[in-house]
JSON list of C-alpha atoms and ligand atoms in Angstrom, two decimals:
[
{"chain": "A", "resi": 1, "resn": "UNK", "atom": "CA", "xyz": [-6.97, -17.58, -8.38]},
{"chain": "A", "resi": 2, "resn": "UNK", "atom": "CA", "xyz": [-9.33, -15.98, -5.83]},
{"chain": "A", "resi": 3, "resn": "UNK", "atom": "CA", "xyz": [-10.45, -12.55, -4.58]},
{"chain": "A", "resi": 4, "resn": "UNK", "atom": "CA", "xyz": [-9.62, -12.50, -0.91]},
{"chain": "A", "resi": 5, "resn": "UNK", "atom": "CA", "xyz": [-11.63, -10.80, 1.83]},
{"chain": "A", "resi": 6, "resn": "UNK", "atom": "CA", "xyz": [-10.13, -7.43, 2.83]},
{"chain": "A", "resi": 7, "resn": "UNK", "atom": "CA", "xyz": [-9.67, -6.88, 6.63]},
{"chain": "A", "resi": 8, "resn": "UNK", "atom": "CA", "xyz": [-11.14, -3.42, 7.82]},
{"chain": "A", "resi": 9, "resn": "UNK", "atom": "CA", "xyz": [-10.09, -1.03, 10.45]},
{"chain": "A", "resi": 10, "resn": "UNK", "atom": "CA", "xyz": [-10.74, -2.57, 13.83]},
{"chain": "A", "resi": 11, "resn": "UNK", "atom": "CA", "xyz": [-9.48, -6.11, 12.73]},
{"chain": "A", "resi": 12, "resn": "UNK", "atom": "CA", "xyz": [-6.41, -6.84, 14.89]},
{"chain": "A", "resi": 13, "resn": "UNK", "atom": "CA", "xyz": [-4.68, -8.32, 11.91]},
{"chain": "A", "resi": 14, "resn": "UNK", "atom": "CA", "xyz": [-4.18, -4.70, 10.66]},
{"chain": "A", "resi": 15, "resn": "UNK", "atom": "CA", "xyz": [-2.28, -3.70, 13.90]},
{"chain": "A", "resi": 16, "resn": "UNK", "atom": "CA", "xyz": [0.16, -6.58, 14.09]},
{"chain": "A", "resi": 17, "resn": "UNK", "atom": "CA", "xyz": [3.61, -6.29, 12.81]},
{"chain": "A", "resi": 18, "resn": "UNK", "atom": "CA", "xyz": [4.05, -8.80, 9.96]},
{"chain": "A", "resi": 19, "resn": "UNK", "atom": "CA", "xyz": [6.63, -11.64, 9.90]},
{"chain": "A", "resi": 20, "resn": "UNK", "atom": "CA", "xyz": [9.50, -11.63, 7.58]},
{"chain": "A", "resi": 21, "resn": "UNK", "atom": "CA", "xyz": [9.31, -14.27, 4.85]},
{"chain": "A", "resi": 22, "resn": "UNK", "atom": "CA", "xyz": [12.18, -16.79, 4.84]},
{"chain": "A", "resi": 23, "resn": "UNK", "atom": "CA", "xyz": [13.93, -16.70, 1.53]},
{"chain": "A", "resi": 24, "resn": "UNK", "atom": "CA", "xyz": [13.62, -20.41, 1.12]},
{"chain": "A", "resi": 25, "resn": "UNK", "atom": "CA", "xyz": [9.75, -20.25, 1.29]},
{"chain": "A", "resi": 26, "resn": "UNK", "atom": "CA", "xyz": [9.51, -17.72, -1.44]},
{"chain": "A", "resi": 27, "resn": "UNK", "atom": "CA", "xyz": [9.19, -20.33, -4.18]},
{"chain": "A", "resi": 28, "resn": "UNK", "atom": "CA", "xyz": [6.56, -22.34, -2.33]},
{"chain": "A", "resi": 29, "resn": "UNK", "atom": "CA", "xyz": [3.21, -22.84, -4.08]},
{"chain": "A", "resi": 30, "resn": "UNK", "atom": "CA", "xyz": [1.36, -21.32, -1.13]},
{"chain": "A", "resi": 31, "resn": "UNK", "atom": "CA", "xyz": [3.27, -18.13, -1.21]},
{"chain": "A", "resi": 32, "resn": "UNK", "atom": "CA", "xyz": [3.07, -17.91, -5.10]},
{"chain": "A", "resi": 33, "resn": "UNK", "atom": "CA", "xyz": [-0.67, -18.39, -4.80]},
{"chain": "A", "resi": 34, "resn": "UNK", "atom": "CA", "xyz": [-1.00, -15.72, -2.09]},
{"chain": "A", "resi": 35, "resn": "UNK", "atom": "CA", "xyz": [0.91, -13.33, -4.41]},
{"chain": "A", "resi": 36, "resn": "UNK", "atom": "CA", "xyz": [-1.49, -14.04, -7.33]},
{"chain": "A", "resi": 37, "resn": "UNK", "atom": "CA", "xyz": [-4.53, -13.78, -4.98]},
{"chain": "A", "resi": 38, "resn": "UNK", "atom": "CA", "xyz": [-3.34, -10.40, -3.63]},
{"chain": "A", "resi": 39, "resn": "UNK", "atom": "CA", "xyz": [-2.77, -9.01, -7.12]},
{"chain": "A", "resi": 40, "resn": "UNK", "atom": "CA", "xyz": [-6.22, -10.28, -8.14]},
{"chain": "A", "resi": 41, "resn": "UNK", "atom": "CA", "xyz": [-7.88, -8.75, -4.96]},
{"chain": "A", "resi": 42, "resn": "UNK", "atom": "CA", "xyz": [-5.98, -5.36, -5.50]},
{"chain": "A", "resi": 43, "resn": "UNK", "atom": "CA", "xyz": [-7.31, -5.14, -9.05]},
{"chain": "A", "resi": 44, "resn": "UNK", "atom": "CA", "xyz": [-10.85, -6.23, -8.11]},
{"chain": "A", "resi": 45, "resn": "UNK", "atom": "CA", "xyz": [-10.93, -3.74, -5.35]},
{"chain": "A", "resi": 46, "resn": "UNK", "atom": "CA", "xyz": [-9.54, -0.90, -7.57]},
{"chain": "A", "resi": 47, "resn": "UNK", "atom": "CA", "xyz": [-6.67, -0.55, -4.98]},
{"chain": "A", "resi": 48, "resn": "UNK", "atom": "CA", "xyz": [-3.26, 0.88, -5.92]},
{"chain": "A", "resi": 49, "resn": "UNK", "atom": "CA", "xyz": [-1.66, -1.40, -3.42]},
{"chain": "A", "resi": 50, "resn": "UNK", "atom": "CA", "xyz": [-2.49, -4.13, -0.83]},
{"chain": "A", "resi": 51, "resn": "UNK", "atom": "CA", "xyz": [-0.38, -5.62, 1.95]},
{"chain": "A", "resi": 52, "resn": "UNK", "atom": "CA", "xyz": [-0.76, -9.07, 3.32]},
{"chain": "A", "resi": 53, "resn": "UNK", "atom": "CA", "xyz": [-2.26, -8.03, 6.70]},
{"chain": "A", "resi": 54, "resn": "UNK", "atom": "CA", "xyz": [-5.11, -6.61, 4.64]},
{"chain": "A", "resi": 55, "resn": "UNK", "atom": "CA", "xyz": [-5.94, -10.11, 3.58]},
{"chain": "A", "resi": 56, "resn": "UNK", "atom": "CA", "xyz": [-5.39, -11.45, 7.24]},
{"chain": "A", "resi": 57, "resn": "UNK", "atom": "CA", "xyz": [-1.92, -12.73, 6.54]},
{"chain": "A", "resi": 58, "resn": "UNK", "atom": "CA", "xyz": [0.94, -11.81, 8.83]},
{"chain": "A", "resi": 59, "resn": "UNK", "atom": "CA", "xyz": [3.70, -11.80, 6.19]},
{"chain": "A", "resi": 60, "resn": "UNK", "atom": "CA", "xyz": [5.87, -9.02, 4.83]},
{"chain": "A", "resi": 61, "resn": "UNK", "atom": "CA", "xyz": [4.43, -8.88, 1.38]},
{"chain": "A", "resi": 62, "resn": "UNK", "atom": "CA", "xyz": [2.78, -6.10, -0.57]},
{"chain": "A", "resi": 63, "resn": "UNK", "atom": "CA", "xyz": [1.70, -5.72, -4.10]},
{"chain": "A", "resi": 64, "resn": "UNK", "atom": "CA", "xyz": [1.46, -2.21, -5.92]},
{"chain": "A", "resi": 65, "resn": "UNK", "atom": "CA", "xyz": [0.01, -1.30, -9.38]},
{"chain": "A", "resi": 66, "resn": "UNK", "atom": "CA", "xyz": [-1.54, 1.79, -10.77]},
{"chain": "A", "resi": 67, "resn": "UNK", "atom": "CA", "xyz": [-3.01, 1.47, -14.14]},
{"chain": "A", "resi": 68, "resn": "UNK", "atom": "CA", "xyz": [-6.24, 3.43, -15.06]},
{"chain": "A", "resi": 69, "resn": "UNK", "atom": "CA", "xyz": [-7.55, 3.61, -11.50]},
{"chain": "A", "resi": 70, "resn": "UNK", "atom": "CA", "xyz": [-11.10, 4.79, -10.74]},
{"chain": "A", "resi": 71, "resn": "UNK", "atom": "CA", "xyz": [-10.22, 5.47, -7.06]},
{"chain": "A", "resi": 72, "resn": "UNK", "atom": "CA", "xyz": [-7.16, 7.50, -7.96]},
{"chain": "A", "resi": 73, "resn": "UNK", "atom": "CA", "xyz": [-7.86, 9.32, -11.33]},
{"chain": "A", "resi": 74, "resn": "UNK", "atom": "CA", "xyz": [-5.01, 11.15, -12.92]},
{"chain": "A", "resi": 75, "resn": "UNK", "atom": "CA", "xyz": [-2.32, 9.47, -10.93]},
{"chain": "A", "resi": 76, "resn": "UNK", "atom": "CA", "xyz": [0.85, 8.41, -12.81]},
{"chain": "A", "resi": 77, "resn": "UNK", "atom": "CA", "xyz": [0.96, 4.65, -13.86]},
{"chain": "A", "resi": 78, "resn": "UNK", "atom": "CA", "xyz": [3.07, 2.35, -11.92]},
{"chain": "A", "resi": 79, "resn": "UNK", "atom": "CA", "xyz": [3.95, -1.12, -13.17]},
{"chain": "A", "resi": 80, "resn": "UNK", "atom": "CA", "xyz": [3.04, -4.20, -11.06]},
{"chain": "A", "resi": 81, "resn": "UNK", "atom": "CA", "xyz": [5.43, -4.39, -8.37]},
{"chain": "A", "resi": 82, "resn": "UNK", "atom": "CA", "xyz": [5.62, -7.32, -5.78]},
{"chain": "A", "resi": 83, "resn": "UNK", "atom": "CA", "xyz": [7.71, -6.57, -2.65]},
{"chain": "A", "resi": 84, "resn": "UNK", "atom": "CA", "xyz": [8.71, -9.30, -0.11]},
{"chain": "A", "resi": 85, "resn": "UNK", "atom": "CA", "xyz": [10.43, -8.16, 3.08]},
{"chain": "A", "resi": 86, "resn": "UNK", "atom": "CA", "xyz": [10.57, -4.52, 1.81]},
{"chain": "A", "resi": 87, "resn": "UNK", "atom": "CA", "xyz": [12.85, -2.07, 3.76]},
{"chain": "A", "resi": 88, "resn": "UNK", "atom": "CA", "xyz": [13.07, 1.66, 3.16]},
{"chain": "A", "resi": 89, "resn": "UNK", "atom": "CA", "xyz": [16.74, 2.13, 3.48]},
{"chain": "A", "resi": 90, "resn": "UNK", "atom": "CA", "xyz": [16.74, 5.92, 2.88]},
{"chain": "A", "resi": 91, "resn": "UNK", "atom": "CA", "xyz": [14.10, 8.57, 2.53]},
{"chain": "A", "resi": 92, "resn": "UNK", "atom": "CA", "xyz": [14.13, 12.37, 1.76]},
{"chain": "A", "resi": 93, "resn": "UNK", "atom": "CA", "xyz": [13.87, 14.53, 4.94]},
{"chain": "A", "resi": 94, "resn": "UNK", "atom": "CA", "xyz": [11.44, 16.71, 3.04]},
{"chain": "A", "resi": 95, "resn": "UNK", "atom": "CA", "xyz": [7.81, 15.57, 3.59]},
{"chain": "A", "resi": 96, "resn": "UNK", "atom": "CA", "xyz": [5.01, 16.25, 1.05]},
{"chain": "A", "resi": 97, "resn": "UNK", "atom": "CA", "xyz": [1.34, 16.11, 2.15]},
{"chain": "A", "resi": 98, "resn": "UNK", "atom": "CA", "xyz": [-1.18, 14.46, -0.23]},
{"chain": "A", "resi": 99, "resn": "UNK", "atom": "CA", "xyz": [-4.43, 12.55, -0.17]},
{"chain": "A", "resi": 100, "resn": "UNK", "atom": "CA", "xyz": [-4.52, 8.96, 0.71]},
{"chain": "A", "resi": 101, "resn": "UNK", "atom": "CA", "xyz": [-7.15, 6.27, 1.21]},
{"chain": "A", "resi": 102, "resn": "UNK", "atom": "CA", "xyz": [-7.06, 2.55, 2.01]},
{"chain": "A", "resi": 103, "resn": "UNK", "atom": "CA", "xyz": [-9.00, -0.48, 1.10]},
{"chain": "A", "resi": 104, "resn": "UNK", "atom": "CA", "xyz": [-9.23, -1.20, 4.87]},
{"chain": "A", "resi": 105, "resn": "UNK", "atom": "CA", "xyz": [-10.61, 2.17, 5.72]},
{"chain": "A", "resi": 106, "resn": "UNK", "atom": "CA", "xyz": [-13.79, 2.47, 3.45]},
{"chain": "A", "resi": 107, "resn": "UNK", "atom": "CA", "xyz": [-14.69, 5.56, 1.64]},
{"chain": "A", "resi": 108, "resn": "UNK", "atom": "CA", "xyz": [-12.30, 7.87, 3.44]},
{"chain": "A", "resi": 109, "resn": "UNK", "atom": "CA", "xyz": [-9.52, 10.09, 2.43]},
{"chain": "A", "resi": 110, "resn": "UNK", "atom": "CA", "xyz": [-7.06, 12.14, 4.49]},
{"chain": "A", "resi": 111, "resn": "UNK", "atom": "CA", "xyz": [-3.89, 14.23, 3.85]},
{"chain": "A", "resi": 112, "resn": "UNK", "atom": "CA", "xyz": [-0.77, 12.49, 4.86]},
{"chain": "A", "resi": 113, "resn": "UNK", "atom": "CA", "xyz": [2.87, 13.79, 5.05]},
{"chain": "A", "resi": 114, "resn": "UNK", "atom": "CA", "xyz": [5.26, 11.46, 3.38]},
{"chain": "A", "resi": 115, "resn": "UNK", "atom": "CA", "xyz": [8.85, 11.45, 2.35]},
{"chain": "A", "resi": 116, "resn": "UNK", "atom": "CA", "xyz": [8.98, 12.54, -1.32]},
{"chain": "A", "resi": 117, "resn": "UNK", "atom": "CA", "xyz": [11.34, 9.94, -2.29]},
{"chain": "A", "resi": 118, "resn": "UNK", "atom": "CA", "xyz": [12.64, 6.51, -0.87]},
{"chain": "A", "resi": 119, "resn": "UNK", "atom": "CA", "xyz": [15.29, 3.96, -1.58]},
{"chain": "A", "resi": 120, "resn": "UNK", "atom": "CA", "xyz": [13.79, 0.39, -1.11]},
{"chain": "A", "resi": 121, "resn": "UNK", "atom": "CA", "xyz": [15.40, -2.95, -0.70]},
{"chain": "A", "resi": 122, "resn": "UNK", "atom": "CA", "xyz": [13.24, -6.05, -1.00]},
{"chain": "A", "resi": 123, "resn": "UNK", "atom": "CA", "xyz": [13.05, -9.55, -2.56]},
{"chain": "A", "resi": 124, "resn": "UNK", "atom": "CA", "xyz": [10.72, -10.10, -5.81]},
{"chain": "A", "resi": 125, "resn": "UNK", "atom": "CA", "xyz": [8.57, -13.19, -6.33]},
{"chain": "A", "resi": 126, "resn": "UNK", "atom": "CA", "xyz": [11.59, -15.10, -7.63]},
{"chain": "A", "resi": 127, "resn": "UNK", "atom": "CA", "xyz": [13.66, -14.61, -4.74]},
{"chain": "A", "resi": 128, "resn": "UNK", "atom": "CA", "xyz": [15.92, -12.01, -6.32]},
{"chain": "A", "resi": 129, "resn": "UNK", "atom": "CA", "xyz": [17.13, -9.05, -4.33]},
{"chain": "A", "resi": 130, "resn": "UNK", "atom": "CA", "xyz": [15.62, -5.66, -5.46]},
{"chain": "A", "resi": 131, "resn": "UNK", "atom": "CA", "xyz": [17.15, -2.24, -4.70]},
{"chain": "A", "resi": 132, "resn": "UNK", "atom": "CA", "xyz": [15.47, 0.90, -6.28]},
{"chain": "A", "resi": 133, "resn": "UNK", "atom": "CA", "xyz": [14.64, 4.44, -5.95]},
{"chain": "A", "resi": 134, "resn": "UNK", "atom": "CA", "xyz": [10.97, 5.66, -5.97]},
{"chain": "A", "resi": 135, "resn": "UNK", "atom": "CA", "xyz": [9.50, 9.26, -6.01]},
{"chain": "A", "resi": 136, "resn": "UNK", "atom": "CA", "xyz": [6.22, 10.91, -5.77]},
{"chain": "A", "resi": 137, "resn": "UNK", "atom": "CA", "xyz": [3.07, 8.96, -5.69]},
{"chain": "A", "resi": 138, "resn": "UNK", "atom": "CA", "xyz": [4.96, 5.50, -6.09]},
{"chain": "A", "resi": 139, "resn": "UNK", "atom": "CA", "xyz": [7.17, 6.54, -3.07]},
{"chain": "A", "resi": 140, "resn": "UNK", "atom": "CA", "xyz": [3.88, 7.38, -1.15]},
{"chain": "A", "resi": 141, "resn": "UNK", "atom": "CA", "xyz": [2.30, 4.00, -1.96]},
{"chain": "A", "resi": 142, "resn": "UNK", "atom": "CA", "xyz": [5.34, 2.13, -0.90]},
{"chain": "A", "resi": 143, "resn": "UNK", "atom": "CA", "xyz": [5.41, 4.02, 2.37]},
{"chain": "A", "resi": 144, "resn": "UNK", "atom": "CA", "xyz": [1.65, 3.38, 2.89]},
{"chain": "A", "resi": 145, "resn": "UNK", "atom": "CA", "xyz": [2.24, -0.38, 2.24]},
{"chain": "A", "resi": 146, "resn": "UNK", "atom": "CA", "xyz": [5.34, -0.73, 4.46]},
{"chain": "A", "resi": 147, "resn": "UNK", "atom": "CA", "xyz": [3.22, 0.92, 7.30]},
{"chain": "A", "resi": 148, "resn": "UNK", "atom": "CA", "xyz": [0.83, -1.84, 6.90]},
{"chain": "A", "resi": 149, "resn": "UNK", "atom": "CA", "xyz": [3.59, -4.39, 7.36]},
{"chain": "A", "resi": 150, "resn": "UNK", "atom": "CA", "xyz": [4.53, -2.55, 10.53]},
{"chain": "A", "resi": 151, "resn": "UNK", "atom": "CA", "xyz": [0.85, -2.65, 11.83]},
{"chain": "A", "resi": 152, "resn": "UNK", "atom": "CA", "xyz": [0.12, 0.98, 10.95]},
{"chain": "A", "resi": 153, "resn": "UNK", "atom": "CA", "xyz": [-2.54, 2.70, 8.91]},
{"chain": "A", "resi": 154, "resn": "UNK", "atom": "CA", "xyz": [-2.53, 6.08, 7.22]},
{"chain": "A", "resi": 155, "resn": "UNK", "atom": "CA", "xyz": [-4.57, 7.67, 9.95]},
{"chain": "A", "resi": 156, "resn": "UNK", "atom": "CA", "xyz": [-1.67, 7.11, 12.28]},
{"chain": "A", "resi": 157, "resn": "UNK", "atom": "CA", "xyz": [0.59, 9.21, 9.82]},
{"chain": "A", "resi": 158, "resn": "UNK", "atom": "CA", "xyz": [-1.91, 12.25, 9.51]},
{"chain": "A", "resi": 159, "resn": "UNK", "atom": "CA", "xyz": [-0.56, 15.44, 11.04]},
{"chain": "A", "resi": 160, "resn": "UNK", "atom": "CA", "xyz": [-3.98, 15.73, 12.44]},
{"chain": "A", "resi": 161, "resn": "UNK", "atom": "CA", "xyz": [-7.38, 14.63, 11.48]},
{"chain": "A", "resi": 162, "resn": "UNK", "atom": "CA", "xyz": [-8.67, 18.04, 10.16]},
{"chain": "A", "resi": 163, "resn": "UNK", "atom": "CA", "xyz": [-8.59, 16.80, 6.55]},
{"chain": "A", "resi": 164, "resn": "UNK", "atom": "CA", "xyz": [-10.15, 13.39, 7.30]},
{"chain": "A", "resi": 165, "resn": "UNK", "atom": "CA", "xyz": [-13.07, 13.35, 4.72]},
{"chain": "A", "resi": 166, "resn": "UNK", "atom": "CA", "xyz": [-15.76, 11.05, 3.60]},
{"chain": "A", "resi": 167, "resn": "UNK", "atom": "CA", "xyz": [-15.14, 10.30, -0.05]},
{"chain": "A", "resi": 168, "resn": "UNK", "atom": "CA", "xyz": [-18.43, 12.07, -1.05]},
{"chain": "A", "resi": 169, "resn": "UNK", "atom": "CA", "xyz": [-17.23, 15.28, 0.69]},
{"chain": "A", "resi": 170, "resn": "UNK", "atom": "CA", "xyz": [-13.58, 14.81, -0.61]},
{"chain": "A", "resi": 171, "resn": "UNK", "atom": "CA", "xyz": [-15.05, 14.73, -4.24]},
{"chain": "A", "resi": 172, "resn": "UNK", "atom": "CA", "xyz": [-17.18, 17.75, -3.55]},
{"chain": "A", "resi": 173, "resn": "UNK", "atom": "CA", "xyz": [-14.69, 19.95, -1.71]},
{"chain": "A", "resi": 174, "resn": "UNK", "atom": "CA", "xyz": [-11.28, 18.76, -2.29]},
{"chain": "A", "resi": 175, "resn": "UNK", "atom": "CA", "xyz": [-10.76, 16.84, -5.36]},
{"chain": "A", "resi": 176, "resn": "UNK", "atom": "CA", "xyz": [-9.27, 18.95, -8.30]},
{"chain": "B", "resi": 1, "resn": "ZN", "atom": "ZN1", "xyz": [-3.87, 0.63, 3.07]}
]
């Protein structure tokens, strides 16, 4: 396993829509290794999720997990979730604003309006079809990661940039 280099804002890989993963290639050793390396990278970087474009790979693949996270203290736990070719097939009309950061946008936080729940379809790493409902912070992370697969970052989703904060000032003025 390996910790991969994380692409940062300005890298064109973050702005390119990712390619769908053919179902028959899900079991390939290369893809299974990429999944393991992305999980290791997410954990090493204290991320709550990471999408393949963030390691320079144009594939519709994201991993999500929230344990005891130093970057997001107090957030509810989310078990390890690996999503291949994820689609948000339904979402609440109601949007909720909350703070987000990104491993590709160092040391910044901003308030982003997101649907409060989503219904998701995807494949898991065994090639099985998943369909599930997610709410709250989990729904937010899924939307953030699906945006990466479409070449978007959270800054694109902010209503305006007035809350965009360096982490130091976020901790000083905004974190409860
Ligand atoms: Zn991100």
